[in-house]
Short mmCIF file of C-alpha atoms in Angstrom, two decimals:
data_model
loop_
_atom_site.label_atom_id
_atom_site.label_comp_id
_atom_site.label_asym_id
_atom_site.label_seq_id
_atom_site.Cartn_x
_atom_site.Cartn_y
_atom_site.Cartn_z
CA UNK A 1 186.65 107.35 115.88
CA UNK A 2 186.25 110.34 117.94
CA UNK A 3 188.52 111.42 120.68
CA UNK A 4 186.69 114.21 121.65
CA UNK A 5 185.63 114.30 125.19
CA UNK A 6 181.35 113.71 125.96
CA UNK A 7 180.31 116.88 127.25
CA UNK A 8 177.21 117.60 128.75
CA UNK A 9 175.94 120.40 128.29
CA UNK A 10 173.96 122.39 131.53
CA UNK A 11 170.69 122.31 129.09
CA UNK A 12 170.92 118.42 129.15
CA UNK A 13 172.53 118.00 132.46
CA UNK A 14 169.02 119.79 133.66
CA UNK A 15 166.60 118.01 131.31
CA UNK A 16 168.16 114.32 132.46
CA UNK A 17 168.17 115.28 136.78
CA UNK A 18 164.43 116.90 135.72
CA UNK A 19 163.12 113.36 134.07
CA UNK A 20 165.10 111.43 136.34
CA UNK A 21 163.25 112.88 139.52
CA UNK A 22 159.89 113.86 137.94
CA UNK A 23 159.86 110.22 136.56
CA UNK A 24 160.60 108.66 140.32
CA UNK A 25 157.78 111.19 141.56
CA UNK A 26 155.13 109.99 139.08
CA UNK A 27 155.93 106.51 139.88
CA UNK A 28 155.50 107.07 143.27
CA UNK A 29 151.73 108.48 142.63
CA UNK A 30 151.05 106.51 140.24
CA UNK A 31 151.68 103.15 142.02
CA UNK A 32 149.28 103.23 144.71
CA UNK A 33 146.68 104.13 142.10
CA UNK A 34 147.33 101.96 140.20
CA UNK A 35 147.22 98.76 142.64
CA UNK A 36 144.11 100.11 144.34
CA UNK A 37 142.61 100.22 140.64
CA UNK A 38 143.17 96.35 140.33
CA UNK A 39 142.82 95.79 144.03
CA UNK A 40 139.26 93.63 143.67
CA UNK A 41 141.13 91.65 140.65
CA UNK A 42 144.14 90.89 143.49
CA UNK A 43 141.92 89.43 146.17
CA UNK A 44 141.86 86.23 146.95
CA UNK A 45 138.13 84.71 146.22
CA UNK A 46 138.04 81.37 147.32
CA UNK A 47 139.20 82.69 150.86
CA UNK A 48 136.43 82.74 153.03
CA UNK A 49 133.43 80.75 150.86
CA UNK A 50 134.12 77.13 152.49
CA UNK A 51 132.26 77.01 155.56
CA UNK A 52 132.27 74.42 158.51
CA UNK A 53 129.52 72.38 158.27
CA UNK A 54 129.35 69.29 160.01
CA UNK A 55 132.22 66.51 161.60
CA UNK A 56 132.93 64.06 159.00
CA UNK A 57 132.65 61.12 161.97
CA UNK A 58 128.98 62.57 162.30
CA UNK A 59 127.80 61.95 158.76
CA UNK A 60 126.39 58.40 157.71
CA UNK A 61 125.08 56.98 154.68
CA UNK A 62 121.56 58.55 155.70
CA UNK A 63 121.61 61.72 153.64
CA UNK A 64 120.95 64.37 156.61
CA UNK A 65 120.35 67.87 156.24
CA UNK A 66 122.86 70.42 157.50
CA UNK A 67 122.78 74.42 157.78
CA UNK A 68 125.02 77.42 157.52
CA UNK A 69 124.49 81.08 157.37
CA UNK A 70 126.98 83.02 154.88
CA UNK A 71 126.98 86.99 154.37
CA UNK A 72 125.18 87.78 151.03
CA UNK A 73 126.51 90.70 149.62
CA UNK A 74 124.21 91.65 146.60
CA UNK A 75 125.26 95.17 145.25
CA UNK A 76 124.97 97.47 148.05
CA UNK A 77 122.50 95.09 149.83
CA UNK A 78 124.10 92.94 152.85
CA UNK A 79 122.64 90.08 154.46
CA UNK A 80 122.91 87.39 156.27
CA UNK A 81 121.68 84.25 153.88
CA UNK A 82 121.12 80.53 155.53
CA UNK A 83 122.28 77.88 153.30
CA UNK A 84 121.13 74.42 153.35
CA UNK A 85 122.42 71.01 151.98
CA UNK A 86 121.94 67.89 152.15
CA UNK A 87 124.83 65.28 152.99
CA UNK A 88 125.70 62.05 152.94
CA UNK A 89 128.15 58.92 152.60
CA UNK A 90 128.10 57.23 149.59
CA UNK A 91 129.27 53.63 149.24
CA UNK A 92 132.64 54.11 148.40
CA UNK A 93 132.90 56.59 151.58
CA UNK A 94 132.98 59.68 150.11
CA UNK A 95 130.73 62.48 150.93
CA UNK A 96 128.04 64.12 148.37
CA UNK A 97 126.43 67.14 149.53
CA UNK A 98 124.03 68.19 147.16
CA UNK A 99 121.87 71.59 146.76
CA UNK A 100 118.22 71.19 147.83
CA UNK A 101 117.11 73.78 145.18
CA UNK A 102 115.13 71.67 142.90
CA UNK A 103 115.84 72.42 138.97
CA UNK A 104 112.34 72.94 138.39
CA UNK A 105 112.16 75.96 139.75
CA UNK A 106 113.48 76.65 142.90
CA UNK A 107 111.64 75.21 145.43
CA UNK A 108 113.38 73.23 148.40
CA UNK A 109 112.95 69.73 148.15
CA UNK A 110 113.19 67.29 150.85
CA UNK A 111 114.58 63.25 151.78
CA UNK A 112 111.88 60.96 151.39
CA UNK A 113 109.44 64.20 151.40
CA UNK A 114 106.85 61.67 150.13
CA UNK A 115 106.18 57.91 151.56
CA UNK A 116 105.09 56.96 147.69
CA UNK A 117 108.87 57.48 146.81
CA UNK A 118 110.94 56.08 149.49
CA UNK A 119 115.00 56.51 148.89
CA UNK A 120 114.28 59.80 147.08
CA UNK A 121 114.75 63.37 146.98
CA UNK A 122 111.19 65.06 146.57
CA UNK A 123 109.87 68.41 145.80
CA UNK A 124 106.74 69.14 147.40
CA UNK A 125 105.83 72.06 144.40
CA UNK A 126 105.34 70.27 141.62
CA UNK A 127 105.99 66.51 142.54
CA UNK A 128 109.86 66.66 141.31
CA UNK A 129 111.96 63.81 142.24
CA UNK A 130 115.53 62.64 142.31
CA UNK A 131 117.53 59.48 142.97
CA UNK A 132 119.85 59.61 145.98
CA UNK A 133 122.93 60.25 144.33
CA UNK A 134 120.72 63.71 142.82
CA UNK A 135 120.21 62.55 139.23
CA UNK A 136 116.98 63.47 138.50
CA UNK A 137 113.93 60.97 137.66
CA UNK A 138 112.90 60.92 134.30
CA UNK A 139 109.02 62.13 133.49
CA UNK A 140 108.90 63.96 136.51
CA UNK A 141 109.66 68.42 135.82
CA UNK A 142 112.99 68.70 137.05
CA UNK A 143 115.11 68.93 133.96
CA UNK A 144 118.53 68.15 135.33
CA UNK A 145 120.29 67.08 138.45
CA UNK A 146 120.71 68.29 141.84
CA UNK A 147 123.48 70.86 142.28
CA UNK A 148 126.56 70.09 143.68
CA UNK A 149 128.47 71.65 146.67
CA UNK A 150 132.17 71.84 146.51
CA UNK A 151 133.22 70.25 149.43
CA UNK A 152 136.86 69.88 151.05
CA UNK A 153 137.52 67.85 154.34
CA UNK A 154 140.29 69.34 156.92
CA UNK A 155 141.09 67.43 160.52
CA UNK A 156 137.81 65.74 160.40
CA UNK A 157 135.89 68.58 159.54
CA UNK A 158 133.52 69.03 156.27
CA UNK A 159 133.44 72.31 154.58
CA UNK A 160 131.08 73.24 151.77
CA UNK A 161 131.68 75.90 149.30
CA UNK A 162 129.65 76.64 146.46
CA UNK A 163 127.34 74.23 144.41
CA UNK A 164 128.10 73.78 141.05
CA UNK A 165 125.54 72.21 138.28
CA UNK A 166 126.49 68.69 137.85
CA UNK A 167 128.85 67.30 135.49
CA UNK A 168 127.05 65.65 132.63
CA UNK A 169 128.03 61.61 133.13
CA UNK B 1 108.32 84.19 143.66
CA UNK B 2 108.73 87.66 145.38
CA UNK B 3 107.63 90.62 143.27
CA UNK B 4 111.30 91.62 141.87
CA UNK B 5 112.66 92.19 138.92
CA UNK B 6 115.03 89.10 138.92
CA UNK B 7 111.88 86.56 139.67
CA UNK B 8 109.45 87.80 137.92
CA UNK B 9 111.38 86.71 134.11
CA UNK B 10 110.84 83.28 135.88
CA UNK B 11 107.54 84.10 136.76
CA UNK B 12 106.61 84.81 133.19
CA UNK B 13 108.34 81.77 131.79
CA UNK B 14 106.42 79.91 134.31
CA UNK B 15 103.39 81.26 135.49
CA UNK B 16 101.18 77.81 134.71
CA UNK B 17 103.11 76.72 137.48
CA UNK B 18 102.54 79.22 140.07
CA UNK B 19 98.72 78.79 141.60
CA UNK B 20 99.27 80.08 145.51
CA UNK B 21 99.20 83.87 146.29
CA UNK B 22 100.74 84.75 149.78
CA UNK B 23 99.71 88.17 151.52
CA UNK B 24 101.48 88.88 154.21
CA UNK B 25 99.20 91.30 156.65
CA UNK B 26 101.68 94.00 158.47
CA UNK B 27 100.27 96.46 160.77
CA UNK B 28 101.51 99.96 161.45
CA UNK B 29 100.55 101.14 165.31
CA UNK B 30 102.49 104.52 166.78
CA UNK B 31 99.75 105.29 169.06
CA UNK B 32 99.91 103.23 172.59
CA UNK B 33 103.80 103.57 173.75
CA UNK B 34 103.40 99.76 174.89
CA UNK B 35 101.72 98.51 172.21
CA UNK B 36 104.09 100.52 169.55
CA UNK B 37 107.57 97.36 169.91
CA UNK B 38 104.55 94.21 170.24
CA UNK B 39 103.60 95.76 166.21
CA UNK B 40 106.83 95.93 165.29
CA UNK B 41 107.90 93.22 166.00
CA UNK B 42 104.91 91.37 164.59
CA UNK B 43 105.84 93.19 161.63
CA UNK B 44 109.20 91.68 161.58
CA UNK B 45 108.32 87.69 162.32
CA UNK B 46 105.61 88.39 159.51
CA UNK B 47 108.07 89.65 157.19
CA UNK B 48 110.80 86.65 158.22
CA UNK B 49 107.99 84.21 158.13
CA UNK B 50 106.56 84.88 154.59
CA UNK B 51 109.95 84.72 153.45
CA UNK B 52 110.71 81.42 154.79
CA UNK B 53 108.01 79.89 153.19
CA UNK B 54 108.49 81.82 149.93
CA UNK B 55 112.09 80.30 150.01
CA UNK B 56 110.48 77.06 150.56
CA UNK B 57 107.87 76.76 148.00
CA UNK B 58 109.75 79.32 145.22
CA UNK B 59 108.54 77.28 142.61
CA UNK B 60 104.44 77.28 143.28
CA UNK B 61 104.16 80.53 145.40
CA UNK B 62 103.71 84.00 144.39
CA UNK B 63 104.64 86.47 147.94
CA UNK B 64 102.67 89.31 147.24
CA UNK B 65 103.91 92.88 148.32
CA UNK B 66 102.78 93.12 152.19
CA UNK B 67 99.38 94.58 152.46
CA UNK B 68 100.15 97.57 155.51
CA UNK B 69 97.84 98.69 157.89
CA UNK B 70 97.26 101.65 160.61
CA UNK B 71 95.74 99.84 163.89
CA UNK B 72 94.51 102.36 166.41
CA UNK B 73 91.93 101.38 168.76
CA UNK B 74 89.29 103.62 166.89
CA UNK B 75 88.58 102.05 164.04
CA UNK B 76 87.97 98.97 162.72
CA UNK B 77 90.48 96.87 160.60
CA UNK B 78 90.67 98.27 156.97
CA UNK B 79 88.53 94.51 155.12
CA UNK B 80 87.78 96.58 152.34
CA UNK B 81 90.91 97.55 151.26
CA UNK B 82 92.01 94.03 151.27
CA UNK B 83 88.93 92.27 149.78
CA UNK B 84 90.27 94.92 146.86
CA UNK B 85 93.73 93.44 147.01
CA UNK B 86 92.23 89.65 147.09
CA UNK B 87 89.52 90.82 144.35
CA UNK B 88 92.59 91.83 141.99
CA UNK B 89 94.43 88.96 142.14
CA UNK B 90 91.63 86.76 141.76
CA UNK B 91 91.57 87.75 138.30
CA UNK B 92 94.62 86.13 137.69
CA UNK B 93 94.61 82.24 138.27
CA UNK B 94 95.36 81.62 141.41
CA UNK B 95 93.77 78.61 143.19
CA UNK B 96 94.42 79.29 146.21
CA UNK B 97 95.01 82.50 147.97
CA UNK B 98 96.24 82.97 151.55
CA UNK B 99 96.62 86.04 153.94
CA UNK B 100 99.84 85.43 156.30
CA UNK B 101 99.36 87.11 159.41
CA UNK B 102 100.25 87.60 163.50
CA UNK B 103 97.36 89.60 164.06
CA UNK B 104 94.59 87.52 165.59
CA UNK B 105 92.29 90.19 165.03
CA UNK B 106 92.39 89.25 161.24
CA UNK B 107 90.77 86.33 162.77
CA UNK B 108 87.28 87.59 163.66
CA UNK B 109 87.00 89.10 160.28
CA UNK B 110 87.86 85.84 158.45
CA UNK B 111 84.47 85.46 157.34
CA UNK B 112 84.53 88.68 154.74
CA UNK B 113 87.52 87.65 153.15
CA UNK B 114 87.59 85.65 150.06
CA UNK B 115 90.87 83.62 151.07
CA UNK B 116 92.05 81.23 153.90
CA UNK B 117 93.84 82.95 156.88
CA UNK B 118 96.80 81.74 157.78
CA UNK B 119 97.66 83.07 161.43
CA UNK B 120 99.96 82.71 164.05
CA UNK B 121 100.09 83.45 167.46
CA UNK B 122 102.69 86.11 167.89
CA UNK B 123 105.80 85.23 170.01
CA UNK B 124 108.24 87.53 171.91
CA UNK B 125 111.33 87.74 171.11
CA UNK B 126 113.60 88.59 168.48
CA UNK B 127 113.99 85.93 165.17
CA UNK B 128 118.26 86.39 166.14
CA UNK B 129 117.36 84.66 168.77
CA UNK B 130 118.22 80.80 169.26
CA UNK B 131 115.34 79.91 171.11
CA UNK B 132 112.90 81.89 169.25
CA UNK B 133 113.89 81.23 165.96
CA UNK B 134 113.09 77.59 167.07
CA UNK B 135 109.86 77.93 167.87
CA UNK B 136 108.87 80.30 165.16
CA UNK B 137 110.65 77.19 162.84
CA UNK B 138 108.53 74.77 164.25
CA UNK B 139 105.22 77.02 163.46
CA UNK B 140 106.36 77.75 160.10
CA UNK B 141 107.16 74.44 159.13
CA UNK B 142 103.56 73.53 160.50
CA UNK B 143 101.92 76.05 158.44
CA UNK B 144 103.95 74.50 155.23
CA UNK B 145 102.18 71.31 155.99
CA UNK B 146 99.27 73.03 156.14
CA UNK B 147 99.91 74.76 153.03
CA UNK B 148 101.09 71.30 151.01
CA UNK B 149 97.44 69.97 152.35
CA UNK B 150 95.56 72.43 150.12
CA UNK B 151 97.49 71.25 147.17
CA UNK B 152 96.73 68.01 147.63
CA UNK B 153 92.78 68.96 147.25
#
């Protein structure tokens, strides 16, 4: 066991106070760069992709079509992009709003767009077609259902966010 | 379709599908100071318009690049040209081609072009606009009935 008394010596003394406040100085660069490095990673992205769409009182069991505009941001390329859905009741009361983009390939399709096919989605392109709750008809091009938009409901209100391919059942 | 990158590995996958060609007609006209903002904005609800029907019909159209134009009172409107433009796509299999235009005086000339005009009376007023956009709507959604009628030849 040694008695003998620390001493620090002035070489150490200096090296430790030279660490200790070149350390706190690199932090303090260092941190900003660092958080505006991960920034983008930090943002919330769900804020700000619902939109308003329609009053939930206002929607029956007649799927109707409703219309938004969103900004598009594709790489440097901004623009405004209007988004379209259709959106109805179903019988247990809760709301479906499905994509209009048909599966095929891409074309808009419409409710009841032909008078052959009554109670059906139809694409006017290629004769597509899909049931009301979006599944689509077999023999006939689409290959799968109907997207799906997100949807949320706040004081009344129905906001859509994005669609989603449809769960397989 | 448009004519970009992303589309076009669609296009190949499915070009049996795709039988309509759109050309939308834009003209370019600096000359007359009060005829220069009438042209441009032509330009613009040609642009919007051949857009909106693209979007529409993604699936069975193919939107050209716009065919462009100089319209000065001197000469007459460039058919040649675009008989060239038609003439090369014709030898890929498109049934029908159309030429998408606000210029009625694409009208007169009709006759030497080997495709069905599609034109519509120009309206003032920008497409921002509420009212506007309405009407311009209404047209286009006419001229997608119209389109839908060919197909069903």
């Amino acid at each position: 066991m040694s008695e003998k008394k620390q001493q620090v010596s002035r070489r150490q003394f200096l090296n430790y106070t030279l660490t200790g406040v070149g350390g706190f100085m690199a932090a303090g660069m260092l941190a900003p760069m660092v958080r505006f490095a991960i920034d983008p990673v930090l943002q919330p992205s769900a804020q700000g992709e619902f939109a308003a769409v329609a009053q939930v009182d206002d929607i029956t069991t007649e799927p109707t079509r409703v219309e938004w505009t969103i900004d598009q941001v594709d790489g440097w390329y901004e623009s405004k992009v209007t988004k379209t859905a259709w959106v109805y009741k179903q019988e247990d009361g809760s709301i479906l709003a499905l994509s209009p983009v048909c599966k095929h390939l891409g074309c808009v399709v419409n409710w009841e767009g032909n008078e052959q096919f009554p109670n059906e989605f139809y694409c006017p392109c290629h004769g597509g077609r899909y049931y009301k709750d979006g599944v689509n008809v077999p023999n006939t091009p689409p290959a799968a259902a109907l997207d799906v938009f997100q949807h949320k409901i706040e004081e009344g209100t129905l906001y859509l966010g994005k669609a989603e391919p449809r769960k397989e059942a | 379709m448009q004519w970009k990158e992303q589309d076009m590995h669609q296009y190949i996958e499915a070009q049996e599908y795709v039988d309509t060609l759109v050309i939308p007609l834009i003209p370019i006209q600096l000359e007359k100071p009060n005829e220069i903002v009438k042209h441009a904005a032509m330009s613009e609800l040609t642009e919007y318009g051949a857009k909106a029907i693209e979007n529409q019909f993604k699936g069975r159209i193919f939107l050209s690049p716009s065919f462009q134009y100089f319209k000065s009172s001197s000469t007459k409107l460039d058919t040649i040209s675009l008989q060239q433009w038609i003439a090369y796509y014709d030898h890929l299999p498109f049934k029908h081609v159309f030429l998408f235009t606000f210029d009625h005086a694409w009208k007169k000339v009709e006759r030497e072009l080997n495709a069905s005009l599609l034109w519509l009376p120009a309206i003032s007023g920008k497409v921002e606009d509420a009212k506007t956009s309405e009407i311009l709507k209404e047209q286009l959604n006419q001229m997608m009935d119209l389109i839908q009628s060919y197909w069903q030849e």
